[in-house]
């Protein structure tokens, strides 16, 4: 029992060392220094309690403007023509250039999701934080913005299964809201940061098209290869070809010029053993 306890303590120490040791050539999925955050949380009038969110929501603003203008609108929303101000809050904002802004104090609960679809009630303001990406609609969101969103999500420690587009959760939003960046995150979740698309959006879009074309070509080539393989199988069925798998290791050498002599069984065994030793 004492030995088991000592072994357990050694394992704990080893785990700590492994987690703190820099392993050479390990891919770095996130370079936190690239996430330059501008804090404009002081501009928000929303007062949220501290909380520990489990989910992350991707929104778009359905309009263009600056991050400060987004916060100003959230500070006073008028619903259904009412003169009453409803104050909302979002934790993060990404501008048109892909720059990241902190719009609420760190760890603060927001107000950015309601009208959940059936089965989505567990994703609410008490369990989810979110990002507003500035754009007219989902098609207007850029790859550069999606790259920033992905880096943010991973830096906060979320798993991909806990990331949702707003349109997936709420009934009063376009079904596609958040789809583009969610698709980007899914596709590039394990891609090292320095290999992520998101520099020049036109070039990135062209690269994506090229990749899709390459994939299609590869698929077609694969089909051709399958057909060729089928033909080879048919040829083998004729019984005219001799293969090592069908006729054995010794017969393979016999069919190629008598490298091994038929008469000298012992010599054959010695040569075979010698070849096996060389192949080890």
PDB file of C-alpha atoms in Angstrom:
ATOM      1  CA  UNK A   1       0.000   0.000   0.000  1.00  0.00           C
ATOM      2  CA  UNK A   2       2.833   2.350   0.882  1.00  0.00           C
ATOM      3  CA  UNK A   3       4.588   1.558  -2.402  1.00  0.00           C
ATOM      4  CA  UNK A   4       1.392   2.326  -4.321  1.00  0.00           C
ATOM      5  CA  UNK A   5       1.153   5.716  -2.616  1.00  0.00           C
ATOM      6  CA  UNK A   6       4.793   6.530  -3.467  1.00  0.00           C
ATOM      7  CA  UNK A   7       4.212   5.468  -7.096  1.00  0.00           C
ATOM      8  CA  UNK A   8       1.141   7.708  -7.300  1.00  0.00           C
ATOM      9  CA  UNK A   9       3.133  10.689  -6.020  1.00  0.00           C
ATOM     10  CA  UNK A  10       5.849  10.040  -8.609  1.00  0.00           C
ATOM     11  CA  UNK A  11       3.213   9.948 -11.370  1.00  0.00           C
ATOM     12  CA  UNK A  12       1.805  13.308 -10.233  1.00  0.00           C
ATOM     13  CA  UNK A  13       5.273  14.879 -10.356  1.00  0.00           C
ATOM     14  CA  UNK A  14       5.851  13.409 -13.820  1.00  0.00           C
ATOM     15  CA  UNK A  15       2.528  14.812 -15.084  1.00  0.00           C
ATOM     16  CA  UNK A  16       3.447  18.281 -13.816  1.00  0.00           C
ATOM     17  CA  UNK A  17       6.823  18.127 -15.552  1.00  0.00           C
ATOM     18  CA  UNK A  18       5.295  16.960 -18.825  1.00  0.00           C
ATOM     19  CA  UNK A  19       2.683  19.711 -18.785  1.00  0.00           C
ATOM     20  CA  UNK A  20       5.267  22.415 -18.116  1.00  0.00           C
ATOM     21  CA  UNK A  21       8.027  21.173 -20.392  1.00  0.00           C
ATOM     22  CA  UNK A  22       8.357  22.533 -23.918  1.00  0.00           C
ATOM     23  CA  UNK A  23       8.447  19.597 -26.299  1.00  0.00           C
ATOM     24  CA  UNK A  24      10.522  20.249 -29.474  1.00  0.00           C
ATOM     25  CA  UNK A  25       8.557  20.275 -32.758  1.00  0.00           C
ATOM     26  CA  UNK A  26       5.198  20.061 -30.996  1.00  0.00           C
ATOM     27  CA  UNK A  27       2.670  21.942 -33.169  1.00  0.00           C
ATOM     28  CA  UNK A  28       1.467  25.117 -31.517  1.00  0.00           C
ATOM     29  CA  UNK A  29      -2.242  25.511 -32.201  1.00  0.00           C
ATOM     30  CA  UNK A  30      -2.419  28.884 -30.509  1.00  0.00           C
ATOM     31  CA  UNK A  31       0.036  31.709 -30.245  1.00  0.00           C
ATOM     32  CA  UNK A  32      -1.615  33.874 -27.617  1.00  0.00           C
ATOM     33  CA  UNK A  33       0.654  36.841 -28.372  1.00  0.00           C
ATOM     34  CA  UNK A  34      -1.114  37.186 -31.736  1.00  0.00           C
ATOM     35  CA  UNK A  35      -4.411  37.866 -29.955  1.00  0.00           C
ATOM     36  CA  UNK A  36      -4.016  41.559 -29.348  1.00  0.00           C
ATOM     37  CA  UNK A  37      -7.077  42.589 -27.382  1.00  0.00           C
ATOM     38  CA  UNK A  38      -8.401  46.124 -27.114  1.00  0.00           C
ATOM     39  CA  UNK A  39     -10.416  46.590 -23.935  1.00  0.00           C
ATOM     40  CA  UNK A  40     -13.521  48.765 -24.413  1.00  0.00           C
ATOM     41  CA  UNK A  41     -15.483  47.139 -21.593  1.00  0.00           C
ATOM     42  CA  UNK A  42     -15.684  50.494 -19.819  1.00  0.00           C
ATOM     43  CA  UNK A  43     -18.057  51.701 -22.542  1.00  0.00           C
ATOM     44  CA  UNK A  44     -20.680  49.078 -21.709  1.00  0.00           C
ATOM     45  CA  UNK A  45     -23.578  49.908 -19.357  1.00  0.00           C
ATOM     46  CA  UNK A  46     -24.420  46.263 -18.829  1.00  0.00           C
ATOM     47  CA  UNK A  47     -23.636  45.005 -15.331  1.00  0.00           C
ATOM     48  CA  UNK A  48     -23.205  41.242 -15.362  1.00  0.00           C
ATOM     49  CA  UNK A  49     -22.300  38.930 -12.526  1.00  0.00           C
ATOM     50  CA  UNK A  50     -19.182  36.783 -12.654  1.00  0.00           C
ATOM     51  CA  UNK A  51     -19.821  33.354 -14.131  1.00  0.00           C
ATOM     52  CA  UNK A  52     -18.128  30.261 -15.573  1.00  0.00           C
ATOM     53  CA  UNK A  53     -19.492  29.648 -19.081  1.00  0.00           C
ATOM     54  CA  UNK A  54     -19.534  26.235 -20.713  1.00  0.00           C
ATOM     55  CA  UNK A  55     -20.593  27.202 -24.244  1.00  0.00           C
ATOM     56  CA  UNK A  56     -19.530  29.760 -26.840  1.00  0.00           C
ATOM     57  CA  UNK A  57     -21.833  31.522 -29.321  1.00  0.00           C
ATOM     58  CA  UNK A  58     -20.878  33.136 -32.628  1.00  0.00           C
ATOM     59  CA  UNK A  59     -23.053  36.137 -33.593  1.00  0.00           C
ATOM     60  CA  UNK A  60     -22.920  38.705 -36.369  1.00  0.00           C
ATOM     61  CA  UNK A  61     -24.122  42.281 -35.976  1.00  0.00           C
ATOM     62  CA  UNK A  62     -26.359  42.410 -39.096  1.00  0.00           C
ATOM     63  CA  UNK A  63     -24.831  45.801 -39.814  1.00  0.00           C
ATOM     64  CA  UNK A  64     -21.515  47.595 -40.116  1.00  0.00           C
ATOM     65  CA  UNK A  65     -19.800  50.040 -37.819  1.00  0.00           C
ATOM     66  CA  UNK A  66     -17.095  50.208 -35.177  1.00  0.00           C
ATOM     67  CA  UNK A  67     -16.887  48.090 -32.017  1.00  0.00           C
ATOM     68  CA  UNK A  68     -17.712  51.191 -29.934  1.00  0.00           C
ATOM     69  CA  UNK A  69     -20.829  51.735 -32.021  1.00  0.00           C
ATOM     70  CA  UNK A  70     -21.848  48.121 -31.416  1.00  0.00           C
ATOM     71  CA  UNK A  71     -21.523  48.613 -27.653  1.00  0.00           C
ATOM     72  CA  UNK A  72     -23.499  51.867 -27.872  1.00  0.00           C
ATOM     73  CA  UNK A  73     -26.371  50.070 -29.610  1.00  0.00           C
ATOM     74  CA  UNK A  74     -26.298  47.267 -27.032  1.00  0.00           C
ATOM     75  CA  UNK A  75     -26.458  49.858 -24.256  1.00  0.00           C
ATOM     76  CA  UNK A  76     -29.922  50.888 -25.394  1.00  0.00           C
ATOM     77  CA  UNK A  77     -32.027  48.541 -27.519  1.00  0.00           C
ATOM     78  CA  UNK A  78     -35.609  49.499 -28.301  1.00  0.00           C
ATOM     79  CA  UNK A  79     -37.856  46.514 -28.924  1.00  0.00           C
ATOM     80  CA  UNK A  80     -41.111  46.661 -30.899  1.00  0.00           C
ATOM     81  CA  UNK A  81     -41.141  50.449 -31.017  1.00  0.00           C
ATOM     82  CA  UNK A  82     -40.890  50.786 -27.252  1.00  0.00           C
ATOM     83  CA  UNK A  83     -39.231  53.889 -25.844  1.00  0.00           C
ATOM     84  CA  UNK A  84     -37.812  51.794 -23.015  1.00  0.00           C
ATOM     85  CA  UNK A  85     -34.075  51.018 -23.152  1.00  0.00           C
ATOM     86  CA  UNK A  86     -33.077  47.391 -22.792  1.00  0.00           C
ATOM     87  CA  UNK A  87     -29.380  47.039 -21.982  1.00  0.00           C
ATOM     88  CA  UNK A  88     -27.578  44.076 -23.502  1.00  0.00           C
ATOM     89  CA  UNK A  89     -23.984  42.911 -23.274  1.00  0.00           C
ATOM     90  CA  UNK A  90     -21.577  40.773 -25.271  1.00  0.00           C
ATOM     91  CA  UNK A  91     -18.153  39.644 -24.091  1.00  0.00           C
ATOM     92  CA  UNK A  92     -16.241  40.010 -27.368  1.00  0.00           C
ATOM     93  CA  UNK A  93     -16.396  41.914 -30.671  1.00  0.00           C
ATOM     94  CA  UNK A  94     -14.376  41.348 -33.859  1.00  0.00           C
ATOM     95  CA  UNK A  95     -14.143  44.288 -36.264  1.00  0.00           C
ATOM     96  CA  UNK A  96     -13.916  44.222 -40.068  1.00  0.00           C
ATOM     97  CA  UNK A  97     -10.126  43.971 -39.943  1.00  0.00           C
ATOM     98  CA  UNK A  98     -10.252  40.902 -37.704  1.00  0.00           C
ATOM     99  CA  UNK A  99      -9.160  42.818 -34.597  1.00  0.00           C
ATOM    100  CA  UNK A 100     -10.450  41.609 -31.240  1.00  0.00           C
ATOM    101  CA  UNK A 101     -12.174  43.788 -28.621  1.00  0.00           C
ATOM    102  CA  UNK A 102     -13.175  42.931 -25.064  1.00  0.00           C
ATOM    103  CA  UNK A 103     -16.634  44.442 -24.555  1.00  0.00           C
ATOM    104  CA  UNK A 104     -17.394  43.328 -20.970  1.00  0.00           C
ATOM    105  CA  UNK A 105     -15.187  42.979 -17.886  1.00  0.00           C
ATOM    106  CA  UNK A 106     -13.305  39.704 -17.721  1.00  0.00           C
ATOM    107  CA  UNK A 107     -15.493  36.803 -16.561  1.00  0.00           C
ATOM    108  CA  UNK A 108     -18.661  38.875 -16.750  1.00  0.00           C
ATOM    109  CA  UNK A 109     -21.994  37.358 -17.728  1.00  0.00           C
ATOM    110  CA  UNK A 110     -23.648  38.958 -20.759  1.00  0.00           C
ATOM    111  CA  UNK A 111     -27.076  39.263 -22.339  1.00  0.00           C
ATOM    112  CA  UNK A 112     -26.944  38.099 -25.947  1.00  0.00           C
ATOM    113  CA  UNK A 113     -29.114  35.001 -26.420  1.00  0.00           C
ATOM    114  CA  UNK A 114     -32.847  34.283 -26.020  1.00  0.00           C
ATOM    115  CA  UNK A 115     -35.723  32.507 -27.793  1.00  0.00           C
ATOM    116  CA  UNK A 116     -33.913  29.173 -27.792  1.00  0.00           C
ATOM    117  CA  UNK A 117     -34.997  26.383 -30.059  1.00  0.00           C
ATOM    118  CA  UNK A 118     -36.337  23.152 -28.645  1.00  0.00           C
ATOM    119  CA  UNK A 119     -33.500  21.255 -26.995  1.00  0.00           C
ATOM    120  CA  UNK A 120     -31.284  24.348 -26.837  1.00  0.00           C
ATOM    121  CA  UNK A 121     -32.541  25.784 -23.560  1.00  0.00           C
ATOM    122  CA  UNK A 122     -29.322  24.828 -21.772  1.00  0.00           C
ATOM    123  CA  UNK A 123     -27.443  27.348 -23.923  1.00  0.00           C
ATOM    124  CA  UNK A 124     -28.340  30.637 -22.276  1.00  0.00           C
ATOM    125  CA  UNK A 125     -26.791  33.780 -20.845  1.00  0.00           C
ATOM    126  CA  UNK A 126     -25.840  31.942 -17.661  1.00  0.00           C
ATOM    127  CA  UNK A 127     -23.987  29.179 -19.524  1.00  0.00           C
ATOM    128  CA  UNK A 128     -22.578  30.839 -22.646  1.00  0.00           C
ATOM    129  CA  UNK A 129     -20.386  33.747 -23.622  1.00  0.00           C
ATOM    130  CA  UNK A 130     -20.208  35.057 -27.155  1.00  0.00           C
ATOM    131  CA  UNK A 131     -18.639  37.198 -29.835  1.00  0.00           C
ATOM    132  CA  UNK A 132     -20.293  39.715 -32.143  1.00  0.00           C
ATOM    133  CA  UNK A 133     -18.590  39.711 -35.548  1.00  0.00           C
ATOM    134  CA  UNK A 134     -19.231  42.896 -37.488  1.00  0.00           C
ATOM    135  CA  UNK A 135     -20.928  42.136 -40.801  1.00  0.00           C
ATOM    136  CA  UNK A 136     -24.210  42.525 -42.657  1.00  0.00           C
ATOM    137  CA  UNK A 137     -24.924  38.794 -42.731  1.00  0.00           C
ATOM    138  CA  UNK A 138     -23.102  35.483 -42.649  1.00  0.00           C
ATOM    139  CA  UNK A 139     -21.901  35.827 -46.248  1.00  0.00           C
ATOM    140  CA  UNK A 140     -20.383  39.212 -45.378  1.00  0.00           C
ATOM    141  CA  UNK A 141     -18.150  37.729 -42.658  1.00  0.00           C
ATOM    142  CA  UNK A 142     -14.513  37.413 -43.749  1.00  0.00           C
ATOM    143  CA  UNK A 143     -12.051  34.578 -43.298  1.00  0.00           C
ATOM    144  CA  UNK A 144      -9.807  36.971 -41.375  1.00  0.00           C
ATOM    145  CA  UNK A 145     -12.604  37.502 -38.854  1.00  0.00           C
ATOM    146  CA  UNK A 146     -13.196  33.749 -38.603  1.00  0.00           C
ATOM    147  CA  UNK A 147      -9.502  33.183 -37.920  1.00  0.00           C
ATOM    148  CA  UNK A 148      -9.628  35.601 -34.978  1.00  0.00           C
ATOM    149  CA  UNK A 149     -12.787  33.904 -33.715  1.00  0.00           C
ATOM    150  CA  UNK A 150     -11.111  30.491 -33.830  1.00  0.00           C
ATOM    151  CA  UNK A 151      -8.036  31.719 -31.970  1.00  0.00           C
ATOM    152  CA  UNK A 152     -10.240  33.367 -29.353  1.00  0.00           C
ATOM    153  CA  UNK A 153     -12.346  30.234 -28.827  1.00  0.00           C
ATOM    154  CA  UNK A 154      -9.295  28.015 -28.424  1.00  0.00           C
ATOM    155  CA  UNK A 155      -7.522  30.481 -26.140  1.00  0.00           C
ATOM    156  CA  UNK A 156     -10.553  30.386 -23.852  1.00  0.00           C
ATOM    157  CA  UNK A 157     -10.326  26.600 -23.692  1.00  0.00           C
ATOM    158  CA  UNK A 158     -13.613  25.580 -25.315  1.00  0.00           C
ATOM    159  CA  UNK A 159     -14.072  22.269 -27.062  1.00  0.00           C
ATOM    160  CA  UNK A 160     -15.453  22.356 -30.604  1.00  0.00           C
ATOM    161  CA  UNK A 161     -18.582  20.481 -29.514  1.00  0.00           C
ATOM    162  CA  UNK A 162     -19.485  23.428 -27.236  1.00  0.00           C
ATOM    163  CA  UNK A 163     -19.275  26.065 -29.977  1.00  0.00           C
ATOM    164  CA  UNK A 164     -22.481  27.154 -31.741  1.00  0.00           C
ATOM    165  CA  UNK A 165     -23.635  29.668 -34.301  1.00  0.00           C
ATOM    166  CA  UNK A 166     -26.416  31.902 -32.999  1.00  0.00           C
ATOM    167  CA  UNK A 167     -28.652  30.607 -35.782  1.00  0.00           C
ATOM    168  CA  UNK A 168     -28.305  27.075 -34.429  1.00  0.00           C
ATOM    169  CA  UNK A 169     -29.654  28.126 -31.038  1.00  0.00           C
ATOM    170  CA  UNK A 170     -32.276  30.867 -31.404  1.00  0.00           C
ATOM    171  CA  UNK A 171     -35.549  30.870 -33.328  1.00  0.00           C
ATOM    172  CA  UNK A 172     -35.569  34.636 -33.950  1.00  0.00           C
ATOM    173  CA  UNK A 173     -32.278  34.709 -35.882  1.00  0.00           C
ATOM    174  CA  UNK A 174     -31.225  33.744 -39.393  1.00  0.00           C
ATOM    175  CA  UNK A 175     -30.418  30.042 -39.422  1.00  0.00           C
ATOM    176  CA  UNK A 176     -27.056  30.833 -41.027  1.00  0.00           C
ATOM    177  CA  UNK A 177     -25.891  33.294 -38.347  1.00  0.00           C
ATOM    178  CA  UNK A 178     -22.478  32.098 -37.200  1.00  0.00           C
ATOM    179  CA  UNK A 179     -22.344  29.287 -39.764  1.00  0.00           C
ATOM    180  CA  UNK A 180     -19.339  30.533 -41.753  1.00  0.00           C
ATOM    181  CA  UNK A 181     -17.025  30.845 -38.761  1.00  0.00           C
ATOM    182  CA  UNK A 182     -18.351  27.643 -37.187  1.00  0.00           C
ATOM    183  CA  UNK A 183     -17.524  25.833 -40.453  1.00  0.00           C
ATOM    184  CA  UNK A 184     -14.082  27.467 -40.484  1.00  0.00           C
ATOM    185  CA  UNK A 185     -13.459  26.405 -36.877  1.00  0.00           C
ATOM    186  CA  UNK A 186     -14.523  22.843 -37.615  1.00  0.00           C
ATOM    187  CA  UNK A 187     -12.264  22.613 -40.665  1.00  0.00           C
ATOM    188  CA  UNK A 188      -9.172  24.174 -39.098  1.00  0.00           C
ATOM    189  CA  UNK A 189      -9.545  23.204 -35.431  1.00  0.00           C
ATOM    190  CA  UNK A 190      -6.257  21.244 -35.342  1.00  0.00           C
ATOM    191  CA  UNK A 191      -4.338  23.441 -37.795  1.00  0.00           C
ATOM    192  CA  UNK A 192      -1.251  25.244 -36.417  1.00  0.00           C
ATOM    193  CA  UNK A 193      -1.829  28.975 -36.173  1.00  0.00           C
ATOM    194  CA  UNK A 194       0.829  29.929 -38.706  1.00  0.00           C
ATOM    195  CA  UNK A 195      -0.924  27.723 -41.293  1.00  0.00           C
ATOM    196  CA  UNK A 196      -4.425  29.119 -40.784  1.00  0.00           C
ATOM    197  CA  UNK A 197      -6.035  30.959 -43.713  1.00  0.00           C
ATOM    198  CA  UNK A 198      -6.897  34.532 -42.851  1.00  0.00           C
ATOM    199  CA  UNK A 199      -4.394  36.929 -44.382  1.00  0.00           C
ATOM    200  CA  UNK A 200      -5.760  38.114 -47.711  1.00  0.00           C
ATOM    201  CA  UNK A 201      -9.398  37.092 -47.985  1.00  0.00           C
ATOM    202  CA  UNK A 202      -9.484  37.022 -51.790  1.00  0.00           C
ATOM    203  CA  UNK A 203      -6.386  34.853 -51.935  1.00  0.00           C
ATOM    204  CA  UNK A 204      -7.751  32.622 -49.179  1.00  0.00           C
ATOM    205  CA  UNK A 205     -11.048  32.174 -51.014  1.00  0.00           C
ATOM    206  CA  UNK A 206      -9.127  31.255 -54.186  1.00  0.00           C
ATOM    207  CA  UNK A 207      -6.981  28.804 -52.228  1.00  0.00           C
ATOM    208  CA  UNK A 208     -10.106  27.197 -50.788  1.00  0.00           C
ATOM    209  CA  UNK A 209     -11.502  26.793 -54.318  1.00  0.00           C
ATOM    210  CA  UNK A 210      -8.232  25.238 -55.470  1.00  0.00           C
ATOM    211  CA  UNK A 211      -8.279  22.815 -52.534  1.00  0.00           C
ATOM    212  CA  UNK A 212     -11.828  21.827 -53.423  1.00  0.00           C
ATOM    213  CA  UNK A 213     -10.783  21.234 -57.035  1.00  0.00           C
ATOM    214  CA  UNK A 214      -7.794  19.160 -55.937  1.00  0.00           C
ATOM    215  CA  UNK A 215     -10.055  17.111 -53.716  1.00  0.00           C
ATOM    216  CA  UNK A 216     -12.414  16.474 -56.622  1.00  0.00           C
ATOM    217  CA  UNK A 217      -9.545  15.503 -58.908  1.00  0.00           C
ATOM    218  CA  UNK A 218      -8.119  13.206 -56.272  1.00  0.00           C
ATOM    219  CA  UNK A 219     -11.486  11.545 -55.882  1.00  0.00           C
ATOM    220  CA  UNK A 220     -11.731  10.983 -59.637  1.00  0.00           C
ATOM    221  CA  UNK A 221      -8.200   9.567 -59.728  1.00  0.00           C
ATOM    222  CA  UNK A 222      -9.084   7.311 -56.852  1.00  0.00           C
ATOM    223  CA  UNK A 223     -12.031   5.993 -58.828  1.00  0.00           C
ATOM    224  CA  UNK A 224      -9.782   5.292 -61.806  1.00  0.00           C
ATOM    225  CA  UNK A 225      -7.323   3.497 -59.582  1.00  0.00           C
ATOM    226  CA  UNK A 226     -10.138   1.375 -58.219  1.00  0.00           C
ATOM    227  CA  UNK A 227     -11.117   0.417 -61.745  1.00  0.00           C
ATOM    228  CA  UNK A 228      -7.519  -0.517 -62.548  1.00  0.00           C
ATOM    229  CA  UNK A 229      -7.353  -2.617 -59.420  1.00  0.00           C
ATOM    230  CA  UNK A 230     -10.519  -4.419 -60.489  1.00  0.00           C
ATOM    231  CA  UNK A 231      -8.902  -5.195 -63.840  1.00  0.00           C
ATOM    232  CA  UNK A 232      -5.794  -6.577 -62.146  1.00  0.00           C
ATOM    233  CA  UNK A 233      -7.941  -8.824 -60.003  1.00  0.00           C
ATOM    234  CA  UNK A 234      -9.627 -10.148 -63.130  1.00  0.00           C
ATOM    235  CA  UNK A 235      -6.250 -10.846 -64.728  1.00  0.00           C
ATOM    236  CA  UNK A 236      -5.139 -12.710 -61.616  1.00  0.00           C
ATOM    237  CA  UNK A 237      -8.252 -14.842 -61.845  1.00  0.00           C
ATOM    238  CA  UNK A 238      -6.976 -16.221 -65.184  1.00  0.00           C
ATOM    239  CA  UNK A 239      -4.225 -18.060 -63.308  1.00  0.00           C
ATOM    240  CA  UNK A 240      -1.462 -17.009 -65.750  1.00  0.00           C
ATOM    241  CA  UNK A 241       0.442 -14.828 -63.308  1.00  0.00           C
ATOM    242  CA  UNK A 242       2.764 -16.156 -60.641  1.00  0.00           C
ATOM    243  CA  UNK A 243       3.057 -14.270 -57.360  1.00  0.00           C
ATOM    244  CA  UNK A 244       5.016 -14.997 -54.191  1.00  0.00           C
ATOM    245  CA  UNK A 245       1.792 -14.937 -52.212  1.00  0.00           C
ATOM    246  CA  UNK A 246       0.230 -17.692 -54.327  1.00  0.00           C
ATOM    247  CA  UNK A 247       3.186 -19.977 -54.982  1.00  0.00           C
ATOM    248  CA  UNK A 248       5.334 -19.538 -51.892  1.00  0.00           C
ATOM    249  CA  UNK A 249       8.642 -17.899 -51.060  1.00  0.00           C
ATOM    250  CA  UNK A 250      10.880 -20.579 -52.668  1.00  0.00           C
ATOM    251  CA  UNK A 251       8.930 -20.815 -55.942  1.00  0.00           C
ATOM    252  CA  UNK A 252       9.356 -17.083 -56.445  1.00  0.00           C
ATOM    253  CA  UNK A 253      13.145 -17.522 -56.722  1.00  0.00           C
ATOM    254  CA  UNK A 254      12.856 -20.689 -58.820  1.00  0.00           C
ATOM    255  CA  UNK A 255      10.832 -18.873 -61.476  1.00  0.00           C
ATOM    256  CA  UNK A 256      13.522 -16.210 -61.877  1.00  0.00           C
ATOM    257  CA  UNK A 257      16.495 -18.122 -63.306  1.00  0.00           C
ATOM    258  CA  UNK A 258      17.377 -20.740 -60.721  1.00  0.00           C
ATOM    259  CA  UNK A 259      18.894 -18.488 -58.107  1.00  0.00           C
ATOM    260  CA  UNK A 260      18.167 -21.343 -55.797  1.00  0.00           C
ATOM    261  CA  UNK A 261      19.009 -24.849 -57.065  1.00  0.00           C
ATOM    262  CA  UNK A 262      16.172 -27.324 -57.052  1.00  0.00           C
ATOM    263  CA  UNK A 263      18.397 -30.306 -56.352  1.00  0.00           C
ATOM    264  CA  UNK A 264      20.106 -28.971 -53.297  1.00  0.00           C
ATOM    265  CA  UNK A 265      17.382 -28.739 -50.727  1.00  0.00           C
ATOM    266  CA  UNK A 266      19.764 -27.986 -47.921  1.00  0.00           C
ATOM    267  CA  UNK A 267      21.437 -25.259 -50.000  1.00  0.00           C
ATOM    268  CA  UNK A 268      18.033 -23.748 -50.664  1.00  0.00           C
ATOM    269  CA  UNK A 269      17.245 -23.621 -46.981  1.00  0.00           C
ATOM    270  CA  UNK A 270      20.596 -22.003 -46.221  1.00  0.00           C
ATOM    271  CA  UNK A 271      20.112 -19.361 -48.917  1.00  0.00           C
ATOM    272  CA  UNK A 272      16.591 -18.643 -47.759  1.00  0.00           C
ATOM    273  CA  UNK A 273      17.769 -18.256 -44.186  1.00  0.00           C
ATOM    274  CA  UNK A 274      20.581 -15.978 -45.315  1.00  0.00           C
ATOM    275  CA  UNK A 275      18.120 -13.777 -47.237  1.00  0.00           C
ATOM    276  CA  UNK A 276      15.789 -13.649 -44.238  1.00  0.00           C
ATOM    277  CA  UNK A 277      18.703 -12.573 -42.036  1.00  0.00           C
ATOM    278  CA  UNK A 278      19.590  -9.807 -44.476  1.00  0.00           C
ATOM    279  CA  UNK A 279      16.013  -8.577 -44.461  1.00  0.00           C
ATOM    280  CA  UNK A 280      15.841  -8.337 -40.652  1.00  0.00           C
TER     281      UNK A 280
END
